[in-house]
Every structure is written in structure tokens, then in C-alpha cells.
Coordinates of C-alpha atoms in Angstrom, one line a residue:
M1 CA -28.1 -39.3 -1.5
S2 CA -29.4 -38.7 -5.0
Y3 CA -30.0 -35.0 -5.7
F4 CA -32.8 -34.6 -8.2
D5 CA -33.8 -31.0 -7.7
A6 CA -31.5 -29.1 -10.1
A7 CA -34.4 -26.9 -11.3
S8 CA -34.5 -25.3 -7.8
A9 CA -30.7 -25.0 -7.5
A10 CA -28.1 -26.8 -9.5
P11 CA -25.0 -28.1 -7.6
L12 CA -22.0 -25.7 -7.8
H13 CA -20.1 -26.5 -11.0
P14 CA -16.4 -27.3 -10.4
V15 CA -15.4 -24.4 -12.7
A16 CA -17.5 -22.0 -10.6
R17 CA -15.7 -23.1 -7.4
Q18 CA -12.3 -22.6 -9.0
A19 CA -13.2 -19.2 -10.4
L20 CA -14.8 -18.1 -7.1
L21 CA -11.7 -18.9 -5.1
A22 CA -9.4 -17.2 -7.6
A23 CA -11.6 -14.1 -7.7
L24 CA -11.7 -13.9 -3.9
D25 CA -8.0 -13.3 -4.1
D26 CA -7.8 -11.0 -7.1
G27 CA -11.2 -9.4 -7.5
W28 CA -12.1 -8.0 -4.0
A29 CA -11.3 -4.4 -4.6
D30 CA -13.6 -1.6 -5.9
P31 CA -13.6 -1.8 -9.7
S32 CA -14.4 1.9 -10.0
R33 CA -11.0 2.9 -8.5
L34 CA -7.9 3.6 -10.6
Y35 CA -5.2 2.0 -8.5
R36 CA -3.8 -1.4 -9.3
E37 CA -6.2 -3.5 -7.2
G38 CA -9.2 -1.6 -8.6
R39 CA -8.0 -2.0 -12.2
K40 CA -7.5 -5.8 -11.6
A41 CA -11.1 -6.0 -10.2
R42 CA -12.4 -4.1 -13.2
M43 CA -10.7 -6.4 -15.6
L44 CA -12.3 -9.4 -14.0
L45 CA -15.7 -7.8 -14.0
D46 CA -15.5 -6.7 -17.6
A47 CA -14.3 -10.1 -18.7
A48 CA -17.2 -11.8 -16.8
R49 CA -19.7 -9.4 -18.5
E50 CA -18.3 -10.2 -21.9
A51 CA -18.4 -13.9 -21.3
A52 CA -22.0 -13.7 -20.0
A53 CA -23.1 -11.5 -22.9
D54 CA -21.5 -13.9 -25.4
A55 CA -23.5 -16.8 -23.8
V56 CA -26.8 -14.7 -23.9
G57 CA -26.2 -13.3 -27.4
C58 CA -26.2 -9.6 -26.5
R59 CA -23.8 -6.7 -26.2
P60 CA -21.8 -6.4 -23.0
D61 CA -23.2 -3.0 -22.3
E62 CA -26.8 -4.4 -22.5
L63 CA -26.2 -6.8 -19.6
T64 CA -26.5 -5.9 -15.9
F65 CA -25.5 -8.1 -13.0
T66 CA -28.2 -8.1 -10.3
P67 CA -28.2 -9.6 -6.8
S68 CA -30.6 -12.5 -7.9
G69 CA -32.8 -13.7 -10.7
T70 CA -35.8 -12.5 -8.8
R71 CA -34.4 -9.0 -8.5
A72 CA -33.6 -9.0 -12.2
V73 CA -37.2 -9.8 -13.0
H74 CA -38.6 -7.2 -10.7
A75 CA -36.2 -4.5 -12.0
G76 CA -36.8 -5.6 -15.6
V77 CA -40.6 -5.5 -15.4
A78 CA -40.8 -2.3 -13.4
G79 CA -38.2 -0.5 -15.6
A80 CA -39.8 -1.5 -18.9
L81 CA -43.3 -0.5 -17.7
A82 CA -42.0 2.8 -16.4
G83 CA -40.1 3.5 -19.6
R84 CA -43.2 3.0 -21.7
R85 CA -45.8 4.5 -19.4
R86 CA -46.8 7.0 -22.0
I87 CA -47.7 4.2 -24.3
G88 CA -50.1 2.7 -21.8
R89 CA -50.6 0.8 -18.6
H90 CA -51.3 -2.7 -19.9
L91 CA -49.1 -5.8 -19.1
I92 CA -49.4 -9.3 -20.6
V93 CA -48.1 -12.4 -18.7
S94 CA -48.7 -16.1 -19.1
A95 CA -50.6 -17.9 -16.4
V96 CA -47.6 -20.2 -15.7
E97 CA -44.9 -17.6 -15.2
H98 CA -42.5 -17.8 -12.3
S99 CA -43.8 -16.3 -9.1
S100 CA -41.4 -13.4 -9.5
V101 CA -43.1 -12.3 -12.7
L102 CA -46.6 -12.8 -11.3
H103 CA -45.7 -10.8 -8.2
S104 CA -44.4 -8.0 -10.3
A105 CA -47.7 -8.1 -12.2
E106 CA -49.7 -8.0 -9.0
V107 CA -47.7 -4.9 -7.8
F108 CA -48.4 -3.2 -11.2
E109 CA -52.1 -4.1 -10.9
A110 CA -52.3 -2.7 -7.4
E111 CA -50.9 0.6 -8.7
G112 CA -53.6 0.9 -11.3
G113 CA -52.2 -1.0 -14.2
E114 CA -54.1 -3.6 -16.2
V115 CA -52.9 -7.2 -16.5
T116 CA -53.9 -9.9 -19.0
R117 CA -53.0 -13.4 -18.0
V118 CA -52.7 -15.7 -21.0
S119 CA -54.0 -19.2 -20.6
V120 CA -52.0 -22.3 -21.5
A121 CA -52.8 -25.7 -23.0
R122 CA -52.8 -28.9 -20.9
T123 CA -49.1 -29.3 -21.8
G124 CA -48.3 -26.0 -20.2
A125 CA -47.5 -24.2 -23.4
V126 CA -49.0 -20.9 -24.6
E127 CA -50.2 -20.2 -28.1
A128 CA -48.7 -17.2 -30.0
E129 CA -52.2 -16.4 -31.2
S130 CA -53.3 -15.9 -27.5
Y131 CA -50.6 -13.2 -27.1
A132 CA -51.7 -11.7 -30.4
S133 CA -55.3 -11.5 -29.2
A134 CA -54.2 -9.9 -25.8
L135 CA -52.1 -7.2 -27.5
R136 CA -53.7 -3.7 -27.8
P137 CA -52.7 -0.1 -28.4
G138 CA -52.0 0.5 -24.7
T139 CA -49.8 -2.6 -24.1
A140 CA -46.5 -1.6 -22.5
L141 CA -44.9 -5.0 -22.0
A142 CA -45.4 -8.7 -22.5
C143 CA -43.6 -11.4 -20.5
L144 CA -43.0 -15.1 -21.3
Q145 CA -40.7 -17.7 -19.8
S146 CA -38.4 -19.6 -22.1
A147 CA -39.3 -22.8 -20.3
N148 CA -41.5 -23.7 -17.4
H149 CA -39.9 -24.2 -14.0
E150 CA -42.3 -26.8 -12.7
V151 CA -43.0 -29.1 -15.7
G152 CA -40.1 -28.2 -18.2
T153 CA -42.3 -27.3 -21.1
V154 CA -40.5 -25.1 -23.6
Q155 CA -42.4 -22.0 -24.8
P156 CA -42.7 -20.7 -28.4
V157 CA -40.6 -17.6 -27.7
A158 CA -39.8 -16.8 -31.3
A159 CA -43.4 -17.0 -32.4
V160 CA -44.6 -14.8 -29.5
A161 CA -41.7 -12.4 -30.0
E162 CA -42.8 -12.0 -33.7
V163 CA -46.4 -11.0 -32.8
C164 CA -45.1 -8.6 -30.1
R165 CA -42.5 -7.0 -32.5
A166 CA -45.2 -6.5 -35.1
A167 CA -47.3 -4.6 -32.5
G168 CA -44.2 -2.6 -31.3
V169 CA -44.4 -4.2 -27.8
P170 CA -41.2 -5.4 -26.1
L171 CA -41.1 -9.0 -24.8
L172 CA -39.3 -9.8 -21.5
V173 CA -38.2 -13.5 -21.4
D174 CA -37.4 -15.2 -18.1
A175 CA -34.7 -17.6 -19.2
A176 CA -33.7 -18.9 -15.7
Q177 CA -34.3 -22.5 -16.5
S178 CA -33.1 -22.7 -20.1
L179 CA -30.0 -20.4 -20.4
G180 CA -27.6 -23.1 -19.2
W181 CA -28.7 -25.3 -22.2
G182 CA -28.4 -22.6 -24.9
R183 CA -29.4 -19.2 -26.2
V184 CA -33.0 -18.2 -26.2
E185 CA -34.8 -17.9 -29.5
D186 CA -34.3 -14.5 -31.2
G187 CA -36.8 -11.6 -31.0
W188 CA -36.9 -10.8 -27.3
S189 CA -36.3 -7.3 -25.9
L190 CA -35.4 -8.0 -22.3
L191 CA -34.1 -11.1 -20.7
T192 CA -33.5 -12.3 -17.1
A193 CA -31.7 -15.3 -15.6
S194 CA -30.2 -16.6 -12.4
A195 CA -26.8 -18.2 -11.9
H196 CA -27.7 -20.8 -9.4
K197 CA -29.9 -22.5 -12.0
W198 CA -26.9 -23.4 -14.2
G199 CA -24.4 -24.3 -11.5
G200 CA -23.1 -20.9 -10.6
P201 CA -23.2 -19.4 -7.1
S202 CA -26.4 -18.0 -5.7
G203 CA -26.8 -14.3 -5.4
V204 CA -26.1 -13.5 -9.1
G205 CA -28.8 -12.6 -11.6
L206 CA -28.7 -11.3 -15.2
L207 CA -30.8 -8.5 -16.6
V208 CA -30.4 -7.7 -20.3
V209 CA -32.1 -4.7 -21.9
R210 CA -31.6 -4.4 -25.7
K211 CA -30.5 -1.1 -27.1
G212 CA -33.5 0.9 -28.2
V213 CA -35.9 -0.4 -25.5
R214 CA -37.4 2.3 -23.5
F215 CA -36.4 1.6 -19.9
A216 CA -36.5 3.7 -16.7
A217 CA -34.8 2.1 -13.7
Q218 CA -37.0 2.4 -10.6
G219 CA -35.9 3.2 -7.0
A220 CA -32.7 4.8 -5.8
S221 CA -29.7 4.2 -8.0
D222 CA -26.0 4.9 -8.2
E223 CA -23.3 4.8 -10.9
R224 CA -22.8 1.0 -10.7
E225 CA -24.4 -1.4 -13.3
S226 CA -25.8 1.4 -15.4
G227 CA -27.9 2.5 -12.5
R228 CA -30.0 -0.7 -12.7
A229 CA -28.6 -2.6 -9.8
P230 CA -27.2 -0.2 -7.1
G231 CA -24.6 -1.3 -4.6
F232 CA -21.2 -2.9 -4.6
E233 CA -21.0 -5.8 -7.1
N234 CA -20.4 -9.3 -5.7
Q235 CA -17.5 -9.6 -8.0
P236 CA -16.2 -13.1 -7.0
A237 CA -19.6 -14.6 -7.4
I238 CA -20.1 -12.8 -10.8
V239 CA -16.8 -14.1 -12.1
A240 CA -17.8 -17.6 -11.0
A241 CA -21.3 -17.3 -12.5
A242 CA -19.8 -16.3 -15.9
A243 CA -17.2 -19.0 -15.9
S244 CA -19.7 -21.7 -15.0
L245 CA -22.1 -20.5 -17.7
R246 CA -19.4 -20.9 -20.3
A247 CA -18.5 -24.3 -18.9
V248 CA -22.0 -25.8 -18.8
R249 CA -22.6 -24.5 -22.3
A250 CA -19.6 -26.4 -23.5
E251 CA -21.1 -29.6 -22.1
A252 CA -24.7 -28.8 -22.9
E253 CA -25.2 -30.5 -26.2
Q254 CA -23.8 -33.9 -25.2
E255 CA -25.3 -33.8 -21.7
A256 CA -28.8 -32.9 -23.0
V257 CA -28.9 -36.1 -25.1
R258 CA -28.1 -38.2 -22.1
L259 CA -30.5 -36.5 -19.7
R260 CA -33.3 -36.6 -22.3
E261 CA -33.0 -40.3 -22.5
L262 CA -33.1 -40.6 -18.7
T263 CA -36.1 -38.4 -18.3
A264 CA -37.9 -40.2 -21.2
R265 CA -37.2 -43.4 -19.3
I266 CA -38.8 -41.9 -16.1
R267 CA -41.8 -40.6 -18.1
A268 CA -42.5 -44.1 -19.6
R269 CA -41.7 -46.2 -16.6
V270 CA -43.6 -44.2 -14.0
A271 CA -46.7 -44.6 -16.0
E272 CA -46.1 -48.3 -16.2
L273 CA -45.1 -48.9 -12.6
V274 CA -47.4 -46.7 -10.6
P275 CA -51.2 -47.0 -10.9
D276 CA -53.3 -43.9 -11.2
V277 CA -50.5 -41.5 -12.2
E278 CA -50.5 -38.6 -14.7
V279 CA -47.2 -37.5 -16.3
V280 CA -47.6 -33.8 -17.0
G281 CA -45.9 -31.3 -19.4
D282 CA -45.1 -31.6 -23.0
A283 CA -43.6 -34.9 -23.9
E284 CA -41.4 -33.4 -26.7
R285 CA -40.9 -29.7 -26.3
R286 CA -39.3 -29.8 -22.9
L287 CA -36.0 -29.2 -21.1
P288 CA -33.6 -32.1 -21.0
G289 CA -33.6 -32.8 -17.3
I290 CA -37.1 -32.2 -16.0
V291 CA -40.0 -34.7 -15.6
T292 CA -43.1 -34.1 -13.5
F293 CA -45.9 -36.5 -12.5
S294 CA -48.8 -36.5 -10.1
C295 CA -50.2 -39.5 -8.2
L296 CA -53.9 -39.9 -7.3
Y297 CA -54.7 -40.6 -3.6
V298 CA -51.4 -39.3 -2.4
D299 CA -50.4 -36.4 -0.2
G300 CA -47.5 -34.6 -1.9
E301 CA -45.7 -33.6 1.3
T302 CA -45.8 -37.1 2.7
L303 CA -44.5 -38.5 -0.6
L304 CA -41.6 -36.1 -0.7
H305 CA -40.7 -37.0 2.9
E306 CA -40.8 -40.7 2.2
L307 CA -38.6 -40.3 -0.9
D308 CA -36.2 -38.2 1.1
R309 CA -35.9 -41.1 3.6
E310 CA -35.1 -43.4 0.7
G311 CA -32.3 -41.1 -0.3
F312 CA -33.9 -39.0 -3.1
S313 CA -34.0 -35.2 -3.0
V314 CA -37.0 -34.2 -5.2
S315 CA -39.5 -31.4 -5.1
S316 CA -43.1 -30.8 -5.9
G317 CA -44.9 -28.4 -8.2
S318 CA -47.9 -28.8 -5.9
S319 CA -48.4 -26.7 -2.8
C320 CA -51.3 -28.9 -1.8
T321 CA -49.9 -29.6 1.6
S322 CA -50.7 -28.8 5.2
S323 CA -48.7 -25.6 5.0
T324 CA -50.5 -23.7 2.2
L325 CA -53.6 -25.8 1.3
T326 CA -53.5 -24.4 -2.3
P327 CA -52.5 -26.1 -5.5
S328 CA -49.6 -25.0 -7.7
H329 CA -50.6 -22.1 -9.9
V330 CA -48.8 -23.8 -12.8
L331 CA -50.7 -27.1 -12.5
K332 CA -53.9 -25.2 -11.9
A333 CA -53.5 -23.3 -15.1
M334 CA -52.7 -26.5 -17.0
G335 CA -55.8 -28.2 -15.6
V336 CA -53.9 -31.3 -14.6
L337 CA -53.8 -33.3 -11.4
S338 CA -52.0 -31.6 -8.5
E339 CA -52.1 -34.1 -5.7
G340 CA -49.1 -36.3 -5.1
N341 CA -47.0 -34.2 -7.5
V342 CA -43.3 -34.9 -7.9
R343 CA -40.8 -32.9 -10.0
V344 CA -37.6 -34.8 -10.8
S345 CA -35.0 -32.4 -12.2
L346 CA -31.7 -34.2 -12.9
P347 CA -28.4 -32.2 -12.5
T348 CA -25.6 -32.4 -15.0
G349 CA -23.8 -35.7 -14.4
A350 CA -26.8 -37.5 -12.8
A351 CA -26.0 -41.2 -12.7
E352 CA -28.1 -43.7 -14.7
A353 CA -27.9 -46.1 -11.7
D354 CA -29.5 -43.5 -9.4
V355 CA -32.4 -43.1 -11.9
E356 CA -32.9 -46.9 -12.0
R357 CA -32.9 -47.0 -8.2
F358 CA -35.5 -44.2 -8.1
L359 CA -37.7 -46.2 -10.4
E360 CA -37.3 -49.3 -8.2
V361 CA -38.2 -47.5 -5.0
L362 CA -41.0 -45.2 -6.2
P363 CA -43.8 -47.8 -6.6
G364 CA -43.4 -49.1 -3.1
V365 CA -43.2 -45.6 -1.6
V366 CA -46.4 -44.5 -3.4
A367 CA -48.2 -47.6 -2.3
G368 CA -47.0 -47.1 1.3
V369 CA -48.3 -43.5 1.3
R370 CA -51.6 -44.5 -0.1
E371 CA -51.9 -47.2 2.5
K372 CA -51.2 -44.7 5.3
L373 CA -53.8 -42.3 3.9
G374 CA -56.5 -45.1 3.8
V375 CA -59.7 -43.8 5.4
T376 CA -62.9 -45.4 6.5
M377 CA -65.8 -45.3 4.1
P378 CA -66.9 -41.7 3.9
T379 CA -70.1 -40.4 5.3
A380 CA -72.6 -40.4 2.4
A381 CA -76.3 -39.7 2.1
V382 CA -78.7 -39.6 -0.8
Q383 CA -79.9 -36.0 -1.5
E384 CA -82.3 -35.5 -4.3
D385 CA -80.8 -37.4 -7.2
A386 CA -77.2 -37.5 -6.0
L387 CA -75.2 -39.4 -3.4
V388 CA -73.6 -36.7 -1.2
V389 CA -70.1 -37.2 0.2
D390 CA -69.3 -34.8 3.1
A391 CA -65.5 -34.1 2.8
L392 CA -65.7 -30.7 4.5
G393 CA -62.7 -30.1 6.7
K394 CA -60.6 -32.8 4.9
R395 CA -57.6 -31.8 2.9
C396 CA -56.0 -32.9 -0.3
P397 CA -56.1 -35.8 -1.4
I398 CA -58.9 -37.1 1.0
P399 CA -61.9 -35.6 -1.0
V400 CA -60.7 -37.5 -4.1
I401 CA -60.1 -40.7 -2.2
E402 CA -63.6 -40.5 -0.8
L403 CA -65.1 -39.8 -4.2
A404 CA -63.3 -42.9 -5.6
K405 CA -64.6 -45.1 -2.8
V406 CA -68.3 -44.3 -3.5
I407 CA -68.4 -43.8 -7.3
G408 CA -69.0 -47.6 -7.7
T409 CA -72.0 -47.6 -5.4
V410 CA -74.1 -45.4 -7.6
P411 CA -75.7 -46.8 -10.8
V412 CA -74.3 -45.8 -14.2
G413 CA -75.7 -42.4 -15.0
G414 CA -76.0 -41.7 -11.3
R415 CA -74.3 -38.7 -9.6
V416 CA -72.1 -38.0 -6.6
R417 CA -72.0 -34.7 -5.0
V418 CA -68.7 -34.0 -3.1
L419 CA -68.7 -31.3 -0.5
S420 CA -65.3 -29.8 0.1
D421 CA -63.8 -26.6 1.4
D422 CA -60.3 -27.4 0.0
E423 CA -59.3 -25.2 -2.9
A424 CA -57.3 -28.1 -4.4
A425 CA -60.5 -30.1 -5.0
R426 CA -61.5 -27.6 -7.7
L427 CA -58.5 -28.9 -9.7
D428 CA -58.1 -32.5 -8.6
I429 CA -61.8 -33.7 -8.9
P430 CA -62.1 -32.7 -12.6
A431 CA -58.6 -34.2 -13.2
W432 CA -59.7 -37.4 -11.5
C433 CA -62.8 -37.6 -13.7
E434 CA -60.7 -37.3 -16.8
M435 CA -58.3 -40.0 -15.6
R436 CA -61.0 -42.4 -14.5
G437 CA -63.4 -41.9 -17.4
Q438 CA -66.2 -40.2 -15.4
E439 CA -68.1 -37.0 -16.2
Y440 CA -67.4 -33.9 -14.2
V441 CA -70.6 -31.9 -14.3
G442 CA -69.6 -28.8 -12.5
E443 CA -69.5 -27.0 -9.1
E444 CA -71.9 -25.1 -6.9
K445 CA -71.3 -22.9 -4.0
T446 CA -72.7 -24.1 -0.7
E447 CA -72.9 -22.5 2.8
K448 CA -69.7 -24.0 4.0
G449 CA -67.7 -24.7 0.8
T450 CA -68.3 -26.0 -2.7
A451 CA -70.2 -29.0 -4.1
Y452 CA -68.5 -30.8 -6.9
L453 CA -70.9 -32.9 -9.1
V454 CA -69.7 -36.1 -10.8
R455 CA -71.7 -38.4 -13.0
R456 CA -70.8 -42.1 -13.2
I457 CA -70.2 -43.1 -16.9
S458 CA -68.7 -46.5 -16.4

């Protein structure tokens, strides 16, 4: 089995396993106690904090261990907003942040705060000028990921941090995907990360709050972890997380070169081997191991199941499946195709032979899924000056398939009106038009759904 989903959870690093087993023997006691076992546990915890702080580029007393990366984000956002509540009640996030950041923003909004969601380019990157435009006197906090979880695009953290610093606004950076590859660009005020993203054990997150940043921890607290993560620390996991972070950093430079070559190969070959595919994300400013592409006329869930049967563990940035019926918020914000989406995220040590086998298998799998999804000619009728395709009740990617089948039956300059009640069609029909050289005219609300209007150009 070829595991290609390291962006969700990287395999446990051998150093993490060794450190975890050793810490289970020596680091189980309460580190706040003064007897021998407690002192030994405290030494291990302090050493782990120093190692993690060195990797991040901060002081040890600025770093808190949390029960997860998500908890680190929630605590960081809430604490920074509370600490600066006298400044104002305005929060800035990008439209492609991890769900933990967006959920924190939703909670803040529900409590009466204001949230500005900064748009991104088609590559998934923000512009520093967009953050500058969003800043105002009442802005309490800005948030920006160091790199995107779904498409791997690296964000301009230093440039955004500079405009935030000039306005006196702290910047929280979600560094979960990038920290294993290197330090985040300077200028940030708060940082979060998660150990299972770099090969550490799950259940360990990092929250870093720079000295001088106003911060008020929310909820019940105790004396542990500066009051920012109450409860007994999972010391063996923390020790393993710090040890593995140091280990992957030592390998990062050399491994990044190798993985960049493999992902560049996937980006190029997928576009050559699979018809009607869109490779998404920035081609240059991206993480070493992530490549994402979307296939027209393919159901993403079915595609993942078929790849799993062929021995490949991959994920999808698209939620356009029978379970949720909504497209990925990242792909939606980027304005790219969401149907048939596949994210390949190679772990450290991924074999070139496995990548080659994936490229051999993929075209046949996609073709097979498309064949299974073949539908009869859609029901169409001429209404006013447009051919109407009734795709109501049919889910992604059927509305696009039916549009593709009839577009050639209308004259050049003629229009097709696609009726759909699937939210994903709002993203995928315009994306299809761009890929196929047709004109997307717009949408209109109807009694049972939405009508998407397309004009045939060629």
C-alpha cells in the first residue's frame, strides 16, 4: 500500500517512536513535584520545550504544549482577541484558512465580533495589499496560514506580517503544514502547529505567543503550561513530538529537493496522461510534497475508493460527495474545479517507484470512473433563446456531464441553461467553461434551484 496522505497525518517518525517509548519509562510522573521521579519528568519536559522552541525560533517560555493543533488555534485566536478587546472587535482571516481558524472566526462572529475574509488568487495565495486594505483601527487580530493544507500553496507571511506590524496588529500564523520543513518567515506574533503533521504522535499541538503580545487565556485554567493549556501534560508524546521535529528538520533540506522533483513530475504527467484535468495551486511557491488536481466528469468519492483498491491512500480537497454535497471551501475560494479532486501528499521517504506506479494506474482509474458515471442524454428543452438542461436532483459531477453532452448541439453563440440544486455546480460549471473555452454568463435563482447560463463560443 502506498500512503500518499501525509498532509493529513504523517507516518510516525522512527525517532518519535524511540523517544516515546523511552519517555513512557522515564517521563510518566508529575513534573510539578519535587521528588526524584517528578524532577526527571520536569527535565524531559523542559528539554522538549527548548528543542521545540529552537525549531520554531522563539523563547522556551513563549511556547505552550496543547492537546492538539486545533486546540492551539482555538486557544490562540480566543486569547489574542480577548487580550485586545479594548482595541476593537475586528478579526481578519483568509478565505482558505484551515477549518479550525474559520470555526474560531465563526464563534467570534456569533458573539458580536466582525470578521473580514480576505480573498485569494486562483493559485490559492493572498496578496499583502488585501490584508492592508482590510486593516482598520478596531482590528484586534489577523490570521494567515504559512501554507495551504489542501493545495500546498505557500503564503507571503513576511509581507503580510509587515503590513500588520505597521498597523500595530498581531498576526497569528497556522504553521501546521510547513513547520516540519523549516521556520516560518519572521514578523508573526502568534504561531500554532500540530505534531502529527511532521511525524510526531497525535495529541500534541504548539501555541507560541511572543512576549509583548496582549493575551488573555479563555476558560478555566490551572498552573500548567502558563495557564494556556490546563490539565496534566502528555509528557511522553510531547517528548516524542519535539524529538521528531528536530529529526525531520535535519532531513528537510535534502528530502525537500527529492519530493519537489516527484511532485513536479506528478503535476506535469497528470496533465499529459488524463484528459480534462486541472492541476491546482501555485506551481512554484508550494510545499515540497503536495500536489492537487481535479478531474472533470468524475465523482471524487468514487475516485478515491478506486485508487484505494489499487493500493493508493490519497485524499480529496473536495467535499463534493454524497456525504456533504458541498465543495471544499479552499477550492471554492480559489475558483477552481472541485469535482474529481485528488490531493497527493508524499511522506518523507516516499519511493519513486510508487509515484511511477500511481501515474501508470491513474489514467485507467479515471477512465473507469467516468465510464461508470456515464448517463443517458439529458432531458433538454428549448426555452426562449436557450437550451434548458434539467439537472435538478442530480449531484456532482452529473450537472457538468450533462452540460458537456449538449453544448455541441447548440449553434455557436447559442446558450445552454443548466438547472441544478447542487451547491457544487456554482463552482464547477464556471470552472468547466474556463477549461473548455466556453463563456459563463451567470446564474439566476429559480423556484427549485439555480439556473446557470453558458454561451457556446467554439
